[in-house]
PDB file of C-alpha atoms in Angstrom:
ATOM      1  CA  UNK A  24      -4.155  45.038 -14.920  1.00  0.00           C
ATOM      2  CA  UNK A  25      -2.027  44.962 -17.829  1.00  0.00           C
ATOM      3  CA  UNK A  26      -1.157  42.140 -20.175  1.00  0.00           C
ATOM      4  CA  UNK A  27       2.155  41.813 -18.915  1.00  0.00           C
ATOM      5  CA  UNK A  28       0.678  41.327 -15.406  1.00  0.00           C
ATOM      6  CA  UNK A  29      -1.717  39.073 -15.812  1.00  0.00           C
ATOM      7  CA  UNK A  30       1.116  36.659 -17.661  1.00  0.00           C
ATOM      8  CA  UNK A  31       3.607  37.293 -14.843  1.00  0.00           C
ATOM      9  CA  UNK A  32       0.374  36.698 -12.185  1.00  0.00           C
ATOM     10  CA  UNK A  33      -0.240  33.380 -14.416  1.00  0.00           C
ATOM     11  CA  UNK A  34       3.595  32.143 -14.157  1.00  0.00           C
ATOM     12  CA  UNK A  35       3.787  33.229 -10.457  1.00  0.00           C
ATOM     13  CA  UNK A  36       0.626  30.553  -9.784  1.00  0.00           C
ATOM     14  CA  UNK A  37       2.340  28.282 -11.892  1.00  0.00           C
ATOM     15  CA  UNK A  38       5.546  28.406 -10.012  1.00  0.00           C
ATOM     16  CA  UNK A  39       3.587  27.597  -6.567  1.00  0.00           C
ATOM     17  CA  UNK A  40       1.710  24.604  -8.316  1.00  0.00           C
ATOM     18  CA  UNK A  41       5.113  23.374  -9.352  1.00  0.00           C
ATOM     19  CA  UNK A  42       7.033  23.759  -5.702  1.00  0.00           C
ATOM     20  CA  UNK A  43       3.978  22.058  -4.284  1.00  0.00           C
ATOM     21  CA  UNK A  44       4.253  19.166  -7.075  1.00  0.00           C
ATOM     22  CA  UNK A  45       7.940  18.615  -6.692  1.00  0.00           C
ATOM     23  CA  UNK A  46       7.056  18.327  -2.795  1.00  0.00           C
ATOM     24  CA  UNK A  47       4.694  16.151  -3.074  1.00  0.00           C
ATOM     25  CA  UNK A  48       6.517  14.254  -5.066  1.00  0.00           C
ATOM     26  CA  UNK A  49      10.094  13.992  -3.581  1.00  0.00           C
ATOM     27  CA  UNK A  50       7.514  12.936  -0.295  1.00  0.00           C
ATOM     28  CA  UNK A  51       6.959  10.031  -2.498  1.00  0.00           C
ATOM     29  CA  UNK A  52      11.129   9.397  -3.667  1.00  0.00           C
ATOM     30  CA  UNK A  53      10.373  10.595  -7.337  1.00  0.00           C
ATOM     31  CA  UNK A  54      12.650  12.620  -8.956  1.00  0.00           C
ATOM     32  CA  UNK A  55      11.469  14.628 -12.002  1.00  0.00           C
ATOM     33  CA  UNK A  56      13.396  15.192 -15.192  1.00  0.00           C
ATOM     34  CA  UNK A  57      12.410  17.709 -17.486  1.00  0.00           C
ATOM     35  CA  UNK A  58      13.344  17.375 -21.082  1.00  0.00           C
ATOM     36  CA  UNK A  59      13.409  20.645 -23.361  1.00  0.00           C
ATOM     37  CA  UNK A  60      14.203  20.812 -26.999  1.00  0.00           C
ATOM     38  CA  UNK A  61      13.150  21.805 -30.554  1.00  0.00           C
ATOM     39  CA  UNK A  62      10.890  19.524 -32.677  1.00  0.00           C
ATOM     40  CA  UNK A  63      13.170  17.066 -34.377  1.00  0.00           C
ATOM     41  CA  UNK A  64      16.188  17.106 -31.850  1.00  0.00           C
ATOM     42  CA  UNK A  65      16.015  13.442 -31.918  1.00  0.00           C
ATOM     43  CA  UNK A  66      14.816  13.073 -27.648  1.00  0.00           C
ATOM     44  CA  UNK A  67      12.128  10.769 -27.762  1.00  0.00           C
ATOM     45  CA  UNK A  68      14.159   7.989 -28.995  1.00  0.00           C
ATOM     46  CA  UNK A  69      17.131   8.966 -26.764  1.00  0.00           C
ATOM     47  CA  UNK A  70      14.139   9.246 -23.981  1.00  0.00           C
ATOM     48  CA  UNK A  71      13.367   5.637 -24.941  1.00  0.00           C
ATOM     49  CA  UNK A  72      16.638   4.210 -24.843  1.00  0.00           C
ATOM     50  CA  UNK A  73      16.923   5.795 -21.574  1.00  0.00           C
ATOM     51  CA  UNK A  74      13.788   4.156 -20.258  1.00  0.00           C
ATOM     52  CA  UNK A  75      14.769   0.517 -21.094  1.00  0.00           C
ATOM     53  CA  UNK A  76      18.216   1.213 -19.668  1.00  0.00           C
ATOM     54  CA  UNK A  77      17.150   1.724 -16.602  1.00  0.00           C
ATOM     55  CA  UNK A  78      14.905  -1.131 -16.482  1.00  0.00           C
ATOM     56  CA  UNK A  79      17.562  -3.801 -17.763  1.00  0.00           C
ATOM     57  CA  UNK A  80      18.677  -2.261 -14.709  1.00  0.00           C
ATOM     58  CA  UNK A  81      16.064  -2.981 -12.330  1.00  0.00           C
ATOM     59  CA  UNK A  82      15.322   0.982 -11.819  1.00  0.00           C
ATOM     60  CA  UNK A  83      11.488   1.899 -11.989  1.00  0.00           C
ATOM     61  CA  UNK A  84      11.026   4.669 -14.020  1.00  0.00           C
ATOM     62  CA  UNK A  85       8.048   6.733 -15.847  1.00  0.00           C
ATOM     63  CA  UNK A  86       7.758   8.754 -18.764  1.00  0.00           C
ATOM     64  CA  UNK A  87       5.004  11.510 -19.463  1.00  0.00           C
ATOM     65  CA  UNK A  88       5.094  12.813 -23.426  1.00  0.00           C
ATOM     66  CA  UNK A  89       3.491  15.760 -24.558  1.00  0.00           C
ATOM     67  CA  UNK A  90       2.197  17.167 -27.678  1.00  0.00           C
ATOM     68  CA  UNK A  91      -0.098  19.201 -29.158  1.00  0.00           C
ATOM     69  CA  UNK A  92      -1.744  16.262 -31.419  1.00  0.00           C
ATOM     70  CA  UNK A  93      -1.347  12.677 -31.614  1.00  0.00           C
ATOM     71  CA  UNK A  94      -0.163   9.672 -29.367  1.00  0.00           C
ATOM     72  CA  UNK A  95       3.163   8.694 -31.385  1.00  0.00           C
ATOM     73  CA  UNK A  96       5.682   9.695 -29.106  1.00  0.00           C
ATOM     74  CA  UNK A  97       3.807   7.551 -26.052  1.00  0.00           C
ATOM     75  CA  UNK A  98       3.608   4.476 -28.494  1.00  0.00           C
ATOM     76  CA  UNK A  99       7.328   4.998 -29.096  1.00  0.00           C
ATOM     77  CA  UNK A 100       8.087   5.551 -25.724  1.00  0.00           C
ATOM     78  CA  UNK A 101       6.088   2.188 -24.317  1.00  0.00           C
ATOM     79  CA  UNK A 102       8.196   0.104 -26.302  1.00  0.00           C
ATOM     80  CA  UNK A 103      10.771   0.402 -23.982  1.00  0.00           C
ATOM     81  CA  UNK A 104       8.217  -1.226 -21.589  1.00  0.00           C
ATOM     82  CA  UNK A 105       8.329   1.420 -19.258  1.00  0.00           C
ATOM     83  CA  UNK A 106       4.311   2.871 -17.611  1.00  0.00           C
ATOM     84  CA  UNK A 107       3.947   5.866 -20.030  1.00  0.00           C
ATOM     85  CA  UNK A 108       1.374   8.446 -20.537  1.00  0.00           C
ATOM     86  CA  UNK A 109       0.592  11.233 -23.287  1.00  0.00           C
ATOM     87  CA  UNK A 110      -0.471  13.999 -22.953  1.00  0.00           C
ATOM     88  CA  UNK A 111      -2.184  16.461 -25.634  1.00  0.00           C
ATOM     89  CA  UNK A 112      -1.801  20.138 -24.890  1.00  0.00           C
ATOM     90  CA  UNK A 113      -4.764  20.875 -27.209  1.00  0.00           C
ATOM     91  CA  UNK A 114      -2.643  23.449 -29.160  1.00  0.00           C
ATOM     92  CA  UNK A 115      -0.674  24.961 -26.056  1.00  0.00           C
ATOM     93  CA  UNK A 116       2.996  25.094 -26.796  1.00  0.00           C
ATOM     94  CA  UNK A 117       4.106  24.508 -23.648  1.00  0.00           C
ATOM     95  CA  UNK A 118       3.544  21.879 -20.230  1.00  0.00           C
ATOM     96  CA  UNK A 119       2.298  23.813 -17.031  1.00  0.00           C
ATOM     97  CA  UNK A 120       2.293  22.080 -13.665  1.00  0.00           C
ATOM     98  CA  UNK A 121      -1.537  21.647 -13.452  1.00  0.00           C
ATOM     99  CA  UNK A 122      -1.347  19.706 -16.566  1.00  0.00           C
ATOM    100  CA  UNK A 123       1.294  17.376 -15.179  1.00  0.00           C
ATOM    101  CA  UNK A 124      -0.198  17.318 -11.922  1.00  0.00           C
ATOM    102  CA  UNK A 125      -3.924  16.267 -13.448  1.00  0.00           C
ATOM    103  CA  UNK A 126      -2.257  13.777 -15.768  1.00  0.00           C
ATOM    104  CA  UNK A 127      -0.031  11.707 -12.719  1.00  0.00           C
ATOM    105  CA  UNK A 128      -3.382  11.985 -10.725  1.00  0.00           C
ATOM    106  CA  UNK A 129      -4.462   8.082 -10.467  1.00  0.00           C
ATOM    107  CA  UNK A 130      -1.439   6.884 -12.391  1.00  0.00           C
ATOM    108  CA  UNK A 131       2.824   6.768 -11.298  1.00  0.00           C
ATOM    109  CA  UNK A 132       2.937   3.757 -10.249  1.00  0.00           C
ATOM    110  CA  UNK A 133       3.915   4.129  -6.322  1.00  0.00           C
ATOM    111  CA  UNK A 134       7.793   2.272  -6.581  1.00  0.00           C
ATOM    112  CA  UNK A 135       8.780   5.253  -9.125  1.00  0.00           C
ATOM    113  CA  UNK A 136      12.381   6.965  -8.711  1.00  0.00           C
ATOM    114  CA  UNK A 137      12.564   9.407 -11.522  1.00  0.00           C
ATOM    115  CA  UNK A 138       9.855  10.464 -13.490  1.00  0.00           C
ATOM    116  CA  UNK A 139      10.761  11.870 -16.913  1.00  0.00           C
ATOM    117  CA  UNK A 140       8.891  14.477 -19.006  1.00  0.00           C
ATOM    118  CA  UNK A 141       9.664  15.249 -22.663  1.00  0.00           C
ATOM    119  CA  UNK A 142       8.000  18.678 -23.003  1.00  0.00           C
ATOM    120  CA  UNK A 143       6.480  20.120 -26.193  1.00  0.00           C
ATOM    121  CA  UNK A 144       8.743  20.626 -29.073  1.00  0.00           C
ATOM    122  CA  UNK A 145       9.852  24.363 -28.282  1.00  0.00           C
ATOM    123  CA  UNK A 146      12.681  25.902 -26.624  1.00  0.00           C
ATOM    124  CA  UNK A 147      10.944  29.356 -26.196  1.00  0.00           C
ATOM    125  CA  UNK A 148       7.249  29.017 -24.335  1.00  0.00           C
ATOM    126  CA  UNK A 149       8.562  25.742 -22.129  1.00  0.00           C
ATOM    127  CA  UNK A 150      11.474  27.666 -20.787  1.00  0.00           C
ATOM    128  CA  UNK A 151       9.381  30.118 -18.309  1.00  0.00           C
ATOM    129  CA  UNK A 152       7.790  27.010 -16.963  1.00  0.00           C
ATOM    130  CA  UNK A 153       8.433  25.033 -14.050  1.00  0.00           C
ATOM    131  CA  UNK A 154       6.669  21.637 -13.949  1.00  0.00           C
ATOM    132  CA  UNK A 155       8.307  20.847 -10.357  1.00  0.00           C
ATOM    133  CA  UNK A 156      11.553  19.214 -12.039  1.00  0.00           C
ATOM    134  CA  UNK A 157      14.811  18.676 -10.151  1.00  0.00           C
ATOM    135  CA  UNK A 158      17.079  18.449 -13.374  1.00  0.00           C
ATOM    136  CA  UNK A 159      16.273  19.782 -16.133  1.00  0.00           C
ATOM    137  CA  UNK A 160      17.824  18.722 -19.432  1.00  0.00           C
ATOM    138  CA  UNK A 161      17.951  20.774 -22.646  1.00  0.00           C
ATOM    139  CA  UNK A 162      18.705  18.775 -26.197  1.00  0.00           C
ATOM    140  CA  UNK A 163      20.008  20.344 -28.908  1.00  0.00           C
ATOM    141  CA  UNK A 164      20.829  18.113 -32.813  1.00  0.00           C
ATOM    142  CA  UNK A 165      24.013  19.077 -34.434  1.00  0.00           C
ATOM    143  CA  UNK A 166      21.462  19.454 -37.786  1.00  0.00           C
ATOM    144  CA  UNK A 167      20.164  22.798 -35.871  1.00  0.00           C
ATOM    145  CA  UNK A 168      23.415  24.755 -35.926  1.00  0.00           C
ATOM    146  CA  UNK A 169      25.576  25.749 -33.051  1.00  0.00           C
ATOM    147  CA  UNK A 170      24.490  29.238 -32.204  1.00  0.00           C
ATOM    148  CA  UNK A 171      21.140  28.063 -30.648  1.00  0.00           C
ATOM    149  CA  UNK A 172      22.233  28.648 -27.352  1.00  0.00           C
ATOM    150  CA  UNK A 173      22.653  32.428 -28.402  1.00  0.00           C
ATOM    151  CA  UNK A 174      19.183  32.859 -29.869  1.00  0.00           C
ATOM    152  CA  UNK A 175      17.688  30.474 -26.741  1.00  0.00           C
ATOM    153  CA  UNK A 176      19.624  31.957 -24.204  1.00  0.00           C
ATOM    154  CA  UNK A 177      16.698  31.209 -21.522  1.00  0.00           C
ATOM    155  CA  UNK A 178      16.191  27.788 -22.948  1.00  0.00           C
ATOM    156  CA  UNK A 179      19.759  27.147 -22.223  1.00  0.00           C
ATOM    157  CA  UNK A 180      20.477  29.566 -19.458  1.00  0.00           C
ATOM    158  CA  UNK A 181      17.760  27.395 -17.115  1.00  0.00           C
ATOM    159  CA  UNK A 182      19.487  23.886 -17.809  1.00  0.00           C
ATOM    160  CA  UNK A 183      21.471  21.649 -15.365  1.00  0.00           C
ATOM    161  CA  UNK A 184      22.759  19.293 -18.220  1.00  0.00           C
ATOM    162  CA  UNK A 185      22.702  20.260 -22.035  1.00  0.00           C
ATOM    163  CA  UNK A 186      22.911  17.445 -24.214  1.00  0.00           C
ATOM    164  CA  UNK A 187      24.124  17.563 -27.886  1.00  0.00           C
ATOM    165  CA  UNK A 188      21.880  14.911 -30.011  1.00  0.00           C
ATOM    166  CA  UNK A 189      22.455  13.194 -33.515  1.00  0.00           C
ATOM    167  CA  UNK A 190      26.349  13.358 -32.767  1.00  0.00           C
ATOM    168  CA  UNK A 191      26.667  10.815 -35.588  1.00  0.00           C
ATOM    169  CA  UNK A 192      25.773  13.588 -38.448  1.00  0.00           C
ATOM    170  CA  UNK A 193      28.293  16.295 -36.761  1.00  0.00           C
ATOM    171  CA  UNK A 194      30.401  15.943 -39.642  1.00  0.00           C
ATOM    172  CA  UNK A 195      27.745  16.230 -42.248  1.00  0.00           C
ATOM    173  CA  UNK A 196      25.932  18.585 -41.190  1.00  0.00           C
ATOM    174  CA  UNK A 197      29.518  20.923 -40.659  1.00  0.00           C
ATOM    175  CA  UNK A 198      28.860  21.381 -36.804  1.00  0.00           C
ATOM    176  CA  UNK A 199      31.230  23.304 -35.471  1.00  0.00           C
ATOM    177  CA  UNK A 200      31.239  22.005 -31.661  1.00  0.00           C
ATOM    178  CA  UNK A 201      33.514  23.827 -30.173  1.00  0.00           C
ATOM    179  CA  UNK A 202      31.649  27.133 -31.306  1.00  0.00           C
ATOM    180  CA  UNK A 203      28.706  25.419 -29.501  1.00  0.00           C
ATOM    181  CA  UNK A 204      30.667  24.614 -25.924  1.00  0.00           C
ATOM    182  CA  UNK A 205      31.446  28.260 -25.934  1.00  0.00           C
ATOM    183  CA  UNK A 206      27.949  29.506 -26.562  1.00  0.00           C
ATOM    184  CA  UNK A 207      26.841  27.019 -24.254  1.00  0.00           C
ATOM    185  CA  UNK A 208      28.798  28.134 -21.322  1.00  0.00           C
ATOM    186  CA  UNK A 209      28.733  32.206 -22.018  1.00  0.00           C
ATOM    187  CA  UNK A 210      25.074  31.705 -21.146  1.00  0.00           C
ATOM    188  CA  UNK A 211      25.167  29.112 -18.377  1.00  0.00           C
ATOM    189  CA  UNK A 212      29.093  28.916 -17.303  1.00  0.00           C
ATOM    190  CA  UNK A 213      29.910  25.336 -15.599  1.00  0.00           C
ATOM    191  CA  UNK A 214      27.096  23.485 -17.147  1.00  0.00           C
ATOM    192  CA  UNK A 215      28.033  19.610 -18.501  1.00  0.00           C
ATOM    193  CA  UNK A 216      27.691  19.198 -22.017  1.00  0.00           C
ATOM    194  CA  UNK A 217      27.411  15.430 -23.131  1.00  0.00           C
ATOM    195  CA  UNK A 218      27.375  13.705 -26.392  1.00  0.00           C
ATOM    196  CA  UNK A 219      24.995  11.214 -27.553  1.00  0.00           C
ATOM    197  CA  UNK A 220      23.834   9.521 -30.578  1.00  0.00           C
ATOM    198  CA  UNK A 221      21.133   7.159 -29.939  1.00  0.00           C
ATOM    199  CA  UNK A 222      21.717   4.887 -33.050  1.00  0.00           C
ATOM    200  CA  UNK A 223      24.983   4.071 -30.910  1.00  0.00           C
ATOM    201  CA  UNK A 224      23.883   4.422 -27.765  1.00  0.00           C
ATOM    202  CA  UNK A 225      26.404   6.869 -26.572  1.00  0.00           C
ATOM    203  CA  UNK A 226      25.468   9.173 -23.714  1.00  0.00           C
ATOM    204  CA  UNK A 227      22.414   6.714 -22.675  1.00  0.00           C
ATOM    205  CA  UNK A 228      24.118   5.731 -19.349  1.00  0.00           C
ATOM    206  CA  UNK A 229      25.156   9.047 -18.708  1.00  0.00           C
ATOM    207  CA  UNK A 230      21.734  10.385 -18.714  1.00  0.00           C
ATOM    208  CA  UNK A 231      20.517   7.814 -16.722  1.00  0.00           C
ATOM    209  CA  UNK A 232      23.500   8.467 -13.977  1.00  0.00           C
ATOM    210  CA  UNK A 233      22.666  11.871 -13.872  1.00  0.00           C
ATOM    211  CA  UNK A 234      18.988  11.232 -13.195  1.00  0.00           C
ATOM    212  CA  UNK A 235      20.143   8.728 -10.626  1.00  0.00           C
ATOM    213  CA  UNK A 236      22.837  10.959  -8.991  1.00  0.00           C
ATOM    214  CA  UNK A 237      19.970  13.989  -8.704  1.00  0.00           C
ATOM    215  CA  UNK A 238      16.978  11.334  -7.607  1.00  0.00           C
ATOM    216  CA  UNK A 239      19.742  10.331  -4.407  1.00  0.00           C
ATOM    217  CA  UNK A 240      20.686  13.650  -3.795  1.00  0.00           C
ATOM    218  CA  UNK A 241      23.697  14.988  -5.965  1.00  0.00           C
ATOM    219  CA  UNK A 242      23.194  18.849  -6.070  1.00  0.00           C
ATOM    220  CA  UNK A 243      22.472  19.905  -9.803  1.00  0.00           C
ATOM    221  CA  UNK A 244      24.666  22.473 -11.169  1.00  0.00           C
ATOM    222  CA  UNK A 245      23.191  25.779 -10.238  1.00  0.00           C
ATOM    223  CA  UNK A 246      22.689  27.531 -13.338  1.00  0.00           C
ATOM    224  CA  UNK A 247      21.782  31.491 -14.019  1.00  0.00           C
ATOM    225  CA  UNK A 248      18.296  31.471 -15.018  1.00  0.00           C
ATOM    226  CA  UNK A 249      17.338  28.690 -12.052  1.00  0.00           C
ATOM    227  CA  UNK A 250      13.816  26.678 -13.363  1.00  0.00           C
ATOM    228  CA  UNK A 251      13.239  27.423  -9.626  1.00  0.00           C
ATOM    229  CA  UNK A 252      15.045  28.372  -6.779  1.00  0.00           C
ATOM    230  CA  UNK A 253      14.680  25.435  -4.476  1.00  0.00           C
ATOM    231  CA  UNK A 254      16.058  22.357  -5.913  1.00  0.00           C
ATOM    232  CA  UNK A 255      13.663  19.640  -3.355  1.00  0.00           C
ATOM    233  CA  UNK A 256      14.900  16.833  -4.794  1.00  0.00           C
ATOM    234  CA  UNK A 257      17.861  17.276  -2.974  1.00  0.00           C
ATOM    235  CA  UNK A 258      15.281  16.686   0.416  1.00  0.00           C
ATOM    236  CA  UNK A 259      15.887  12.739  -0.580  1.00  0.00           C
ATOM    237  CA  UNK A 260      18.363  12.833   3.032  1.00  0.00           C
ATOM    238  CA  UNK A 261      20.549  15.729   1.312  1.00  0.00           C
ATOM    239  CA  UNK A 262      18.523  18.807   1.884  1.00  0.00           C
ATOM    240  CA  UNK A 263      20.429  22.105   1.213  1.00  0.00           C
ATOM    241  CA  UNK A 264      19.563  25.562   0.819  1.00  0.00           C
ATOM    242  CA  UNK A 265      19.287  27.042  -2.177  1.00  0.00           C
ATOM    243  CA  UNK A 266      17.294  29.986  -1.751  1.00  0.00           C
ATOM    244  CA  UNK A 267      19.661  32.292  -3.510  1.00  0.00           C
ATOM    245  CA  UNK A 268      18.923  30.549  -7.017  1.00  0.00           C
ATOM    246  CA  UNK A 269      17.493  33.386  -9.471  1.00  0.00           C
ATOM    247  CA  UNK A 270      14.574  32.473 -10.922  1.00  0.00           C
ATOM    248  CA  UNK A 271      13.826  32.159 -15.048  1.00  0.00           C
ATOM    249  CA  UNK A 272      13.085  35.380 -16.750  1.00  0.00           C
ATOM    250  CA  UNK A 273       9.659  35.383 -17.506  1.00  0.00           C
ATOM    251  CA  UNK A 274      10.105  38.781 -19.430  1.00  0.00           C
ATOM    252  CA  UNK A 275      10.010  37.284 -23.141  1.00  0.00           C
ATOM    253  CA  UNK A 276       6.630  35.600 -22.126  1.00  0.00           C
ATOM    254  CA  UNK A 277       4.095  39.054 -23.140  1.00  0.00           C
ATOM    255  CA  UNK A 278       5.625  37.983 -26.855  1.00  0.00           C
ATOM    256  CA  UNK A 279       4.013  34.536 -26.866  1.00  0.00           C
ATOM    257  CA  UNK A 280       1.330  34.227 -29.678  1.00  0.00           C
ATOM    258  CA  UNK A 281      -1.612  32.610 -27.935  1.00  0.00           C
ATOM    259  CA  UNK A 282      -4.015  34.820 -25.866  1.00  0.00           C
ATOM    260  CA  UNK A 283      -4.112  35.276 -22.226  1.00  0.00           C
ATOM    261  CA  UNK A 284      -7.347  32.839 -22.282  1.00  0.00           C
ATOM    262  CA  UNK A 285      -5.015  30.058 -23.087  1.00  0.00           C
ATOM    263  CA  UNK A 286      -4.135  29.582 -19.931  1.00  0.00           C
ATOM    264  CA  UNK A 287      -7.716  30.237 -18.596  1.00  0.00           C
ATOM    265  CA  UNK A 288     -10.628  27.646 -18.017  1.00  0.00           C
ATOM    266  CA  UNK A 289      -8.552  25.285 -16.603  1.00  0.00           C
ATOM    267  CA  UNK A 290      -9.482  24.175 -12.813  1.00  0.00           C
ATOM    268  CA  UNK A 291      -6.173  24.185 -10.857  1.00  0.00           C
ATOM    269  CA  UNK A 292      -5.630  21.068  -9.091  1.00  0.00           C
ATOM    270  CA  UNK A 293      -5.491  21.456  -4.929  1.00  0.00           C
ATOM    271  CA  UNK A 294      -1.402  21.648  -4.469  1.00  0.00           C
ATOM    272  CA  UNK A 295      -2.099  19.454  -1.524  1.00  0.00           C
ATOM    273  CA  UNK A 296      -3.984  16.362  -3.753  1.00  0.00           C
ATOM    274  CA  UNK A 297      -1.818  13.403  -3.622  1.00  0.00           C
ATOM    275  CA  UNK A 298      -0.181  12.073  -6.861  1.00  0.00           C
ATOM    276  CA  UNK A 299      -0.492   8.809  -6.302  1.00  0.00           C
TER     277      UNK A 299
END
């Protein structure tokens, strides 16, 4: 078997781990958020304003953080005073399912409606990956320049919501955002763009209704490159078929730096463990 195959084999298990997890899950009325951007795009402390909207609010939520090294973004993260866990990749660039499947294993507290999950800093290896998510959100600073969604066309291509970060420093940093919405949409036409800054707060509660809207059954946008083609978190009483959703491109993955083993020596989880 070539290389290629055994990396499209190894994203073809993932993708059955993850429909299984985001069963499992929406069994259990959690919604799951994922949240993809580059290191720096300012999303953990938008994550955390997030969290401690929604419980002002009197909405349980979770967060899961992952890195490759250290526990800062959790600490951040449980300041908000919502249940948070990290979790170290151990120099993987990316989240798979297992890993998010091992790590809720024993801990989401049962009365959880959305469960969000700030990948690793990257917008390339985390893009091929579905970690059972209903919406998934992609983050981009104005600091990183507004053709991103050009050279991350999968990245952005697989979101349901893009969000532009560190709207505050648009001016200084010369972001041209109206170069950016066009970008944005040549790669994934009809997709909301919203505006935030978190040292204003702007764009907190319209994360948090999105999340909301998706956890009780508002259909996602349907993008082009579809993080998988069966949006289940729409089986919260507003099931509909979506088997027509094309899936991510897992093409660019056979130009990923770390070795096939890297995704080896790992037991898988049984799909049909419970979460709880």
């Amino acid at each position: 078997m070539c290389r290629s195959d055994v990396r499209q084999a190894v994203l073809a298990k993932n993708d059955d781990l993850a429909a299984r997890l985001r069963d499992d899950l929406t069994r259990q009325g959690v919604t799951v958020v994922n949240l993809l951007s580059s290191p720096g795009s300012g999303k953990t402390e938008l994550l955390g304003l997030v969290l401690a909207r929604a419980l002002a609010r009197g909405v349980p939520v979770a967060a899961l953080t992952a890195d490759l090294a250290t526990e800062n973004d959790a600490v951040r993260l449980a300041r908000s005073g919502a249940p948070v866990q990290q979790l170290l990749t151990d120099g993987l660039c990316h989240l798979e399912a297992r890993q998010v499947r091992a790590r809720l294993a024993g801990w989401l507290p049962a009365d959880t409606r959305v469960l969000f999950v700030e990948n690793v800093g990257n917008l390339v290896c985390p893009a091929s990956y579905d970690l059972g998510e209903t919406l998934r959100i992609v983050l981009m600073a104005v600091t990183e320049g507004e053709d991103k969604p050009l050279k991350y066309p999968t990245a952005f291509g697989s979101a349901h919501l893009v969000v532009i970060t560190k709207t505050d420093l648009a001016e200084a940093a010369g972001f041209d955002e109206a170069a950016f919405r066009a970008h944005v949409q040549r790669v994934n036409p009809g997709v909301e763009i919203v505006r935030s800054c978190a040292r204003t707060g702007d764009g907190v509660d319209t994360l948090l209704e999105r999340a909301l809207a998706t956890h009780d059954g508002a259909p996602p946008h349907r993008p082009p490159l579809a993080p998988h083609p069966h949006p289940h978190g729409h089986g919260h009483g507003h099931g509909r078929d979506d088997g027509d959703h094309p899936r991510v491109d897992h093409s660019h993955v056979g130009d990923h730096s770390h070795g096939d083993d890297s995704h080896g020596g790992h037991p898988d989880h049984p799909a049909s463990a419970p979460v709880s």
